[in-house]
PDB file of C-alpha atoms in Angstrom:
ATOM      1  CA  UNK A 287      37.396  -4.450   2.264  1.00 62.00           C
ATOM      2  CA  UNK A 288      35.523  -5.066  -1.137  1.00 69.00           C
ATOM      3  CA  UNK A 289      32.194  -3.936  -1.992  1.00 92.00           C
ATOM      4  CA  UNK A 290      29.557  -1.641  -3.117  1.00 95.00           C
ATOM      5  CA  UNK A 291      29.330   1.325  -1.938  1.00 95.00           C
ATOM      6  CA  UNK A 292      26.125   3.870  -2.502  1.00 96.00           C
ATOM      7  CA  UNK A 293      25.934   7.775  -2.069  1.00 90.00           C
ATOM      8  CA  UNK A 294      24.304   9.705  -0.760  1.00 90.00           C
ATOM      9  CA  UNK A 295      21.852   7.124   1.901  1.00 92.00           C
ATOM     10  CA  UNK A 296      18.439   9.714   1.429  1.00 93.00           C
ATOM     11  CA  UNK A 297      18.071  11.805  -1.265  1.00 93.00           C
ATOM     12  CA  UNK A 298      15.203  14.525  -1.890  1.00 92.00           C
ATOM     13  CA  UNK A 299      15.137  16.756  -4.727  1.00 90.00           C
ATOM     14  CA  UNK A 300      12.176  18.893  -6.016  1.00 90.00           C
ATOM     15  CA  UNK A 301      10.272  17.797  -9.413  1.00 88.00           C
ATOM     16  CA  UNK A 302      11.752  18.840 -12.636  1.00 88.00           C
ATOM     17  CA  UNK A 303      15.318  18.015 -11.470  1.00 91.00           C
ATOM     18  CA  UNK A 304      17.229  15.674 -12.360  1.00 93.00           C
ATOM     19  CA  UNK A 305      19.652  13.873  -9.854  1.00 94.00           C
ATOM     20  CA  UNK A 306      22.642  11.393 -10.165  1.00 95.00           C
ATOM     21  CA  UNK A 307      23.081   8.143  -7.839  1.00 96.00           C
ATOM     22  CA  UNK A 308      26.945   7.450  -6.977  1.00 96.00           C
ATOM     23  CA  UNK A 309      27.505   3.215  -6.988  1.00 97.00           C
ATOM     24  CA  UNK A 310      31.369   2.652  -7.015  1.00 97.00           C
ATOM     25  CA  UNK A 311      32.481  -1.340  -6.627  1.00 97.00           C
ATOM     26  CA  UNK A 312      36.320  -2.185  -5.729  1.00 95.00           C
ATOM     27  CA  UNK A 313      35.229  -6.178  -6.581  1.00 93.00           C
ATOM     28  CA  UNK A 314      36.837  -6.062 -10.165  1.00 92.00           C
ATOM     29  CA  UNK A 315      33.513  -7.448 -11.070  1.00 92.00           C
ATOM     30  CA  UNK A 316      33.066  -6.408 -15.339  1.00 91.00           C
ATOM     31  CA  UNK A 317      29.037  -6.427 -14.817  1.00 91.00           C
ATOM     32  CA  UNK A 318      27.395  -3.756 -13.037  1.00 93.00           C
ATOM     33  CA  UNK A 319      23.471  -3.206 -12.496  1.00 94.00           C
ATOM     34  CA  UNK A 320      20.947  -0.604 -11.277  1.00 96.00           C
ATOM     35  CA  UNK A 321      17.691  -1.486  -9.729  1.00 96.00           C
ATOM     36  CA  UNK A 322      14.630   0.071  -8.604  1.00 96.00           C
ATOM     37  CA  UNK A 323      12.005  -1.213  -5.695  1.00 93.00           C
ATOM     38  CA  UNK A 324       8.797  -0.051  -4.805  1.00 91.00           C
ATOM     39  CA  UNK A 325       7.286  -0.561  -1.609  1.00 84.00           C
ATOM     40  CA  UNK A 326       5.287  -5.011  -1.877  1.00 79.00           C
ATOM     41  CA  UNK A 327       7.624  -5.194  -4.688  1.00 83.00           C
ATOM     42  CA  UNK A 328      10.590  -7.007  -6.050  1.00 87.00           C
ATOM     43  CA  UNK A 329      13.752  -5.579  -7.817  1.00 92.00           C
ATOM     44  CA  UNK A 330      12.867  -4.061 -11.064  1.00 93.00           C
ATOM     45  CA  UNK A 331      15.686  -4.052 -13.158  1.00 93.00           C
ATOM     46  CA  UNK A 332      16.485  -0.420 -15.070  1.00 96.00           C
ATOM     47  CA  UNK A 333      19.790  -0.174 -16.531  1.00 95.00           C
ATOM     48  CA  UNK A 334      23.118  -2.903 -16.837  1.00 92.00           C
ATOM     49  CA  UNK A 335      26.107  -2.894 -17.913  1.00 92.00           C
ATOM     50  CA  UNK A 336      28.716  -5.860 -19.177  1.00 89.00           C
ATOM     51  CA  UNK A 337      31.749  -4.231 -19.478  1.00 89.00           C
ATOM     52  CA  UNK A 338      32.957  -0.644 -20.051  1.00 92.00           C
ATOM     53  CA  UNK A 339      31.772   1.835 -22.034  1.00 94.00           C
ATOM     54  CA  UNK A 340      28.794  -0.426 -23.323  1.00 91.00           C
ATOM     55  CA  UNK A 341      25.069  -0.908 -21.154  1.00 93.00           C
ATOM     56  CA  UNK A 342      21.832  -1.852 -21.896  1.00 92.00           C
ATOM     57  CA  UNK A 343      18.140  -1.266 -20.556  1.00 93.00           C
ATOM     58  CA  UNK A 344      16.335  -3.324 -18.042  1.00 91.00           C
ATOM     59  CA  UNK A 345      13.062  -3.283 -18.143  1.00 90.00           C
ATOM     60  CA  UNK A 346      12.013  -0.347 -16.935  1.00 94.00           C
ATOM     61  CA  UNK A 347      14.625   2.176 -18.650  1.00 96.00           C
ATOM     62  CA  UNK A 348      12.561   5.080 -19.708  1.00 95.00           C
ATOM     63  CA  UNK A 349      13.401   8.344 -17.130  1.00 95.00           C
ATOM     64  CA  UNK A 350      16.858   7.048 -16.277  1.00 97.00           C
ATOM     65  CA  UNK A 351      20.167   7.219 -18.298  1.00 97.00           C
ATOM     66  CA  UNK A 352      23.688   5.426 -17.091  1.00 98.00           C
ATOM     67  CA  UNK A 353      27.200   6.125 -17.800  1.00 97.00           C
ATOM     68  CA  UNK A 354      30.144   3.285 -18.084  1.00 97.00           C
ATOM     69  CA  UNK A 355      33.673   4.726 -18.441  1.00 97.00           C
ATOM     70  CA  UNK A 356      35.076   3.545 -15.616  1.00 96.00           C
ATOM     71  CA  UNK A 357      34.882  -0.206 -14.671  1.00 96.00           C
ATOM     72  CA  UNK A 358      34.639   0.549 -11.007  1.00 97.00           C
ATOM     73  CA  UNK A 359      31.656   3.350 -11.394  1.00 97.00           C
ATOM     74  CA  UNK A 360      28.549   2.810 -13.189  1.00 97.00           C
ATOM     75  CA  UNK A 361      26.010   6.243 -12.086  1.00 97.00           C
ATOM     76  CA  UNK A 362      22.594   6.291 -12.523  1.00 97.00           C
ATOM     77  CA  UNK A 363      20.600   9.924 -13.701  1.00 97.00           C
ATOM     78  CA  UNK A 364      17.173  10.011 -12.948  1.00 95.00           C
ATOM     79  CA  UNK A 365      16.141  12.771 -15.289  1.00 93.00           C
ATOM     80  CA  UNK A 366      12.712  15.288 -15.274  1.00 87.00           C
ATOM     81  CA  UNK A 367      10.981  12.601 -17.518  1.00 86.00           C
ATOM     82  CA  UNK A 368      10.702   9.493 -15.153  1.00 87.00           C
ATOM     83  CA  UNK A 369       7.292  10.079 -13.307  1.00 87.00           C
ATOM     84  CA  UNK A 370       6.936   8.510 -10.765  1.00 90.00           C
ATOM     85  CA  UNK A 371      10.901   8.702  -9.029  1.00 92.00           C
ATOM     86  CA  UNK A 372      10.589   8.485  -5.350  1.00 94.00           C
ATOM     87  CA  UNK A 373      11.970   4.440  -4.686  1.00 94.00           C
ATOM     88  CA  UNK A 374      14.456   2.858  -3.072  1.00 94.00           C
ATOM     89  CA  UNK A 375      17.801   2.284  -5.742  1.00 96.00           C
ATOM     90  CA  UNK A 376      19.995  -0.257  -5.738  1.00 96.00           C
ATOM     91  CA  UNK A 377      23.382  -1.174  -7.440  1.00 97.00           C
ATOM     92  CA  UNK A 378      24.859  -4.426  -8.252  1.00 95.00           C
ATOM     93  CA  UNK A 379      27.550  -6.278  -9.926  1.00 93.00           C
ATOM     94  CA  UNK A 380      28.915  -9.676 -10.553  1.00 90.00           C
ATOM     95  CA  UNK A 381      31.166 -11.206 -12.420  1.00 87.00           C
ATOM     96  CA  UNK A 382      31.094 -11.159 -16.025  1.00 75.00           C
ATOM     97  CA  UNK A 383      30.964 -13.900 -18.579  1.00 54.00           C
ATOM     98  CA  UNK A 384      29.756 -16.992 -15.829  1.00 60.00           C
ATOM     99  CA  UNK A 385      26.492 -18.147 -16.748  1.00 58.00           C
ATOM    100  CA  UNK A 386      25.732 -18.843 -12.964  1.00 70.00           C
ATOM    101  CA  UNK A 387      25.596 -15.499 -12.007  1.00 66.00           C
ATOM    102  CA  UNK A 388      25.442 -14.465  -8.183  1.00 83.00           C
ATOM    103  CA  UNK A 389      25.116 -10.409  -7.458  1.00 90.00           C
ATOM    104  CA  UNK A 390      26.124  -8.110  -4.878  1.00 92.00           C
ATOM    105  CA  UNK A 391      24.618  -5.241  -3.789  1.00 95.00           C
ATOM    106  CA  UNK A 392      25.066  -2.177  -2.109  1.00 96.00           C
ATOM    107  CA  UNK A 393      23.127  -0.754   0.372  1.00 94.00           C
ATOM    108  CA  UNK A 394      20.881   1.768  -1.700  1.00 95.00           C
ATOM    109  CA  UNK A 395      19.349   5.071  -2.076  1.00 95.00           C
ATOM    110  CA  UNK A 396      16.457   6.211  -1.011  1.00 94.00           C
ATOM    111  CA  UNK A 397      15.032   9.521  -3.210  1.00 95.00           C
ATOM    112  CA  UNK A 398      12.554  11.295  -2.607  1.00 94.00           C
ATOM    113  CA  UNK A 399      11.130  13.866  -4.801  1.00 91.00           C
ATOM    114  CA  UNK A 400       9.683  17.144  -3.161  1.00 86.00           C
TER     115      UNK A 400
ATOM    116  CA  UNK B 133       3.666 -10.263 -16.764  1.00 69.00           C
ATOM    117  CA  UNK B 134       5.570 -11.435 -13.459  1.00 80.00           C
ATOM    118  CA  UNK B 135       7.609 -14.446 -14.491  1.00 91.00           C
ATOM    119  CA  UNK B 136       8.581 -14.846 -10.818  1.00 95.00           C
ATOM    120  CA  UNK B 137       5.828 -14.937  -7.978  1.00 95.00           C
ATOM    121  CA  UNK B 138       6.132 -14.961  -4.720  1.00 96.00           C
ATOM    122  CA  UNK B 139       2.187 -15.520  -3.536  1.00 92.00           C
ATOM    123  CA  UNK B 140       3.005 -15.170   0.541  1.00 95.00           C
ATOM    124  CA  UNK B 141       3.610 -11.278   0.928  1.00 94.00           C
ATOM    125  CA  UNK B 142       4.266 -12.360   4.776  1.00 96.00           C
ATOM    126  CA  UNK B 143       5.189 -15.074   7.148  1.00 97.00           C
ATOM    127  CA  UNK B 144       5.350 -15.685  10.723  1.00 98.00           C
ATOM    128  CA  UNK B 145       6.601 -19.094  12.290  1.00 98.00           C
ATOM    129  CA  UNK B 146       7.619 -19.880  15.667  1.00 98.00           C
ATOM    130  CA  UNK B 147      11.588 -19.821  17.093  1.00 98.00           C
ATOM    131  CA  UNK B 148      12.812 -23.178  16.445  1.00 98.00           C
ATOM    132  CA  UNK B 149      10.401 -24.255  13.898  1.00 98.00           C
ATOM    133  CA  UNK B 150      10.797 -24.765   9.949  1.00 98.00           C
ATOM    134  CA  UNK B 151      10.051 -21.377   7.656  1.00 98.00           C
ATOM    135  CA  UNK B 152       9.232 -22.742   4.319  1.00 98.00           C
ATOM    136  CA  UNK B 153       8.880 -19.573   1.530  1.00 98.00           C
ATOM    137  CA  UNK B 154       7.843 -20.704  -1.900  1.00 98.00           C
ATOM    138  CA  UNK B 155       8.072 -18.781  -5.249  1.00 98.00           C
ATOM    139  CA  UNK B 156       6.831 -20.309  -8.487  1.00 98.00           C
ATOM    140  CA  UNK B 157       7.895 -19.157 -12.206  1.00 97.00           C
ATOM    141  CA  UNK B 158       6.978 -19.340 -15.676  1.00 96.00           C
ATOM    142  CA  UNK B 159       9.555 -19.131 -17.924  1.00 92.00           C
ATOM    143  CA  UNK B 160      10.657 -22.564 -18.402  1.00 92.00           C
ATOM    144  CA  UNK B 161      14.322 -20.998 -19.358  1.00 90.00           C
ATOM    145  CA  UNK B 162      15.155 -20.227 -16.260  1.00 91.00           C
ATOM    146  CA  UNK B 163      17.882 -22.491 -15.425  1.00 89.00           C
ATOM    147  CA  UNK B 164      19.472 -20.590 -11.794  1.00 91.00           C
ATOM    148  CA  UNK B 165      17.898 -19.686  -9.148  1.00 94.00           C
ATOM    149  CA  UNK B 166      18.901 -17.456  -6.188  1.00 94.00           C
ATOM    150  CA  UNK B 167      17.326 -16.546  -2.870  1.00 97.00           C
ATOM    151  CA  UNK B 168      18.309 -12.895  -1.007  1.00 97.00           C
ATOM    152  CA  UNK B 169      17.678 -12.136   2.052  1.00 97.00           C
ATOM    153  CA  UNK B 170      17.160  -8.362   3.065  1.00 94.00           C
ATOM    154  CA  UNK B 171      16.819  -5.925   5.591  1.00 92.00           C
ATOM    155  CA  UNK B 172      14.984  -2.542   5.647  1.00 87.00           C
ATOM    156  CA  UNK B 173      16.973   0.028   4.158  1.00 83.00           C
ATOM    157  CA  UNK B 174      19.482  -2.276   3.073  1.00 88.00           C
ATOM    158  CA  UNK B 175      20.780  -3.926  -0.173  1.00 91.00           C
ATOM    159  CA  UNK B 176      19.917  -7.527  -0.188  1.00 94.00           C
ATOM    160  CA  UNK B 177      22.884 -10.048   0.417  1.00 95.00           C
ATOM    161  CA  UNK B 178      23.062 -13.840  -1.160  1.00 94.00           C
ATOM    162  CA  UNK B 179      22.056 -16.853   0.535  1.00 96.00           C
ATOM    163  CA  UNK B 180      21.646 -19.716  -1.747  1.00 96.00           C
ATOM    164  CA  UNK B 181      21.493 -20.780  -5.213  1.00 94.00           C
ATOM    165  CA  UNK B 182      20.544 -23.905  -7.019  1.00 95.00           C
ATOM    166  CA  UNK B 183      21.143 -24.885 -10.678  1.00 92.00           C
ATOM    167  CA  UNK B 184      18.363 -26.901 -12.878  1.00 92.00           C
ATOM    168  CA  UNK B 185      20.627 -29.736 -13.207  1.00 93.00           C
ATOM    169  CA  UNK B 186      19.688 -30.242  -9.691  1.00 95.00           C
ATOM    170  CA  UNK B 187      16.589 -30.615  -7.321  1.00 96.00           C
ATOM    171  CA  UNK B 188      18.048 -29.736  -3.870  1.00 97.00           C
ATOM    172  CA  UNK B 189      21.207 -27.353  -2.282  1.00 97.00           C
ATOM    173  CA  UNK B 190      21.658 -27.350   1.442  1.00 97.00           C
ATOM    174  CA  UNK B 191      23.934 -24.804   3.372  1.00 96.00           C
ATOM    175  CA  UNK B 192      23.583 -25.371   7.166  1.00 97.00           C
ATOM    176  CA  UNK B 193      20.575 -24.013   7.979  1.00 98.00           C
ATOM    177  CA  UNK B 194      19.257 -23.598   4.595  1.00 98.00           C
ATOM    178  CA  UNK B 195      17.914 -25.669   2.026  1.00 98.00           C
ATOM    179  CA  UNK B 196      16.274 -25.070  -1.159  1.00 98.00           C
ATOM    180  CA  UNK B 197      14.252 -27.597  -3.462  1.00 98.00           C
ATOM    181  CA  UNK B 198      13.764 -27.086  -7.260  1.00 98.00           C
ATOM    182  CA  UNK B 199      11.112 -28.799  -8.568  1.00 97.00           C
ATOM    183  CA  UNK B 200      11.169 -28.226 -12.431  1.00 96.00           C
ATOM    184  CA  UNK B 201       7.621 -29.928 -13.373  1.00 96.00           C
ATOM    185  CA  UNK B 202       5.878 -27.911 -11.820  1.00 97.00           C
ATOM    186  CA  UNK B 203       7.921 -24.873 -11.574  1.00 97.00           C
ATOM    187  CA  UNK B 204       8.556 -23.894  -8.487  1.00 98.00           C
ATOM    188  CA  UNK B 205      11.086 -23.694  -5.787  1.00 97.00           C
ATOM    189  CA  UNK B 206      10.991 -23.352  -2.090  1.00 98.00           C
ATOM    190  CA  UNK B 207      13.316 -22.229   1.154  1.00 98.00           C
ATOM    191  CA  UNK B 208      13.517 -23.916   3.696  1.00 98.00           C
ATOM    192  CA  UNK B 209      15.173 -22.333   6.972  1.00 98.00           C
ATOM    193  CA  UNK B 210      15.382 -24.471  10.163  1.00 97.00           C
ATOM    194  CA  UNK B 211      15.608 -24.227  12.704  1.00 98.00           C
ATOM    195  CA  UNK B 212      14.648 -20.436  12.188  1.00 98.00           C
ATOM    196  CA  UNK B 213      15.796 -18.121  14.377  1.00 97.00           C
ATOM    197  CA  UNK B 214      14.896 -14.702  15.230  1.00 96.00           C
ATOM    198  CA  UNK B 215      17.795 -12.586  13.081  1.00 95.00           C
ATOM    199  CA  UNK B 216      16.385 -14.632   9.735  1.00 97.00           C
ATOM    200  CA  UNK B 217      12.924 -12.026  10.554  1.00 97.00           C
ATOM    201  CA  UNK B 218      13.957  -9.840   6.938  1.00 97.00           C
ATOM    202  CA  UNK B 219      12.635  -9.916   3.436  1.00 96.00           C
ATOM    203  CA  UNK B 220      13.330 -12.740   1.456  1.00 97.00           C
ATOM    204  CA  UNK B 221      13.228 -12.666  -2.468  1.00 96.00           C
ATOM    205  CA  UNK B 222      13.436 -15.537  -5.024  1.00 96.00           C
ATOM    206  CA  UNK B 223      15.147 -14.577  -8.544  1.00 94.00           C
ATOM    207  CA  UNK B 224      15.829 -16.371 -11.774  1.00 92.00           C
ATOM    208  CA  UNK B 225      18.008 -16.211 -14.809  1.00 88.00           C
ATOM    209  CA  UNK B 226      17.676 -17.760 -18.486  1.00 82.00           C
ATOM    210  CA  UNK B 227      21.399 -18.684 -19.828  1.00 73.00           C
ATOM    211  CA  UNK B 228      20.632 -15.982 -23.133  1.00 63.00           C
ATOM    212  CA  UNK B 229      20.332 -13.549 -20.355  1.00 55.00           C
ATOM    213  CA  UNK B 230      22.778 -14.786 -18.024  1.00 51.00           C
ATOM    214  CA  UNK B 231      23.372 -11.316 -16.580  1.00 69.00           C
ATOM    215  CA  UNK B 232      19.808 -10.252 -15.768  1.00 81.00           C
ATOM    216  CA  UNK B 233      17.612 -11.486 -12.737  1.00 88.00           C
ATOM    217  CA  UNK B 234      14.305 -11.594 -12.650  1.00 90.00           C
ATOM    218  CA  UNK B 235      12.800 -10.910  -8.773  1.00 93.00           C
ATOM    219  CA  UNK B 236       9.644 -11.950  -6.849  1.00 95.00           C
ATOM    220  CA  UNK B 237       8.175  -9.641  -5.434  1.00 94.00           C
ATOM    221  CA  UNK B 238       9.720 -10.973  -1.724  1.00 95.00           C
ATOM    222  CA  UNK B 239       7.918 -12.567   1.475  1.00 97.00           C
ATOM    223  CA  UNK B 240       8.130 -10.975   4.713  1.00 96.00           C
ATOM    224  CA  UNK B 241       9.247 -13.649   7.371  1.00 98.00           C
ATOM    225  CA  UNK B 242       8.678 -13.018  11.061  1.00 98.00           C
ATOM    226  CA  UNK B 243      10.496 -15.134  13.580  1.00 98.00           C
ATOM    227  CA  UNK B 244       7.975 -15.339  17.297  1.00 96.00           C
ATOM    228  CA  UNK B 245      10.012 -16.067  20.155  1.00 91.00           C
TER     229      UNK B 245
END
């Protein structure tokens, strides 16, 4: 089956860690994304990606950093710095290059920092 | 600056009856629009789109209206039953930034029996 698939389901980790989200897509999509929502709020974006080896920040980037090399896996680090951490994450993707552009998500992470 | 809105944080309508959700925007370079639909503790999953170039898209029970003067678009789900009780969020995208979606912050729809 295709898809997006998110590990681990809960996550905790104590402050001044830094942790690393698993999103892996079998979809051959070239775009991949990484979002972040907060409890009355919509999907902030934080990090995306086009193709491999090349992403971009969203708009709320600072905290996080991203890795590209493979086009099915595109992990997310939330580092020390970001302040505020504890949210549900999501990953996306879609197909690159189509103006209209529909994503699919996985079914997220939920961190929580101790 | 939210450039999508969705003013109703909740909803509750009747089995049977017509939900209508609304979301309004401000960036008059948005020219897609997308509705999700989503579950606790889950990723959200499609359910309809509609380009600028037009002012309606229907699929079965689901219909949404784009109404470019005034900038805002609507869902409407009927008749609603009770597994469409989720989270439902509007988005948008602007052709430079054809990749990125901008969210609402999402209505909560509750379906009475």
């Amino acid at each position: 089956d295709g898809g997006i698939t998110q590990s681990p389901k809960y996550l905790f980790r104590k402050e001044g860690q830094n942790v690393t989200l698993s999103c892996e897509q079998n979809l051959n999509h070239d775009a991949m994304y990484w979002y972040r929502q907060d409890p009355g709020q919509g999907l902030r974006l934080i990090y995306y990606s086009q193709i491999v080896n090349d992403f971009q920040k969203g708009d709320i980037a600072e905290g996080y950093s991203v890795s590209r090399e493979k086009k099915e896996s595109f992990p997310l680090t939330v580092t020390s710095a970001q302040k505020n951490p504890t949210a549900f994450y999501l990953c996306a993707s879609s197909i690159s290059g189509h103006s209209y552009n529909e994503q699919f998500f996985g079914p997220g992470t939920r961190l929580t920092v101790l | 600056d939210q450039q999508v809105k969705q003013n109703s944080p909740s909803l509750s309508v009747q089995e049977g009856r017509i939900s209508i959700l609304n979301c309004d925007y401000t960036n008059s370079m948005f020219d897609y629009f997308l509705w999700y639909k989503k579950y606790p503790a889950e990723g959200p999953t499609f359910l309809i789109s509609i380009s600028s170039i037009k002012d309606k898209n229907e699929d079965g029970r689901f219909t949404v209206f784009l109404n470019k003067s005034a900038k805002h678009l609507s869902l409407h789900i009927v008749p609603s039953q009770p597994g469409d009780s989720a989270v439902y969020f509007c988005a948008a995208s602007a052709p430079r930034g054809a990749q990125k979606l901008v969210f609402g912050q999402g209505t909560r729809l509750t379906i009475n029996p």
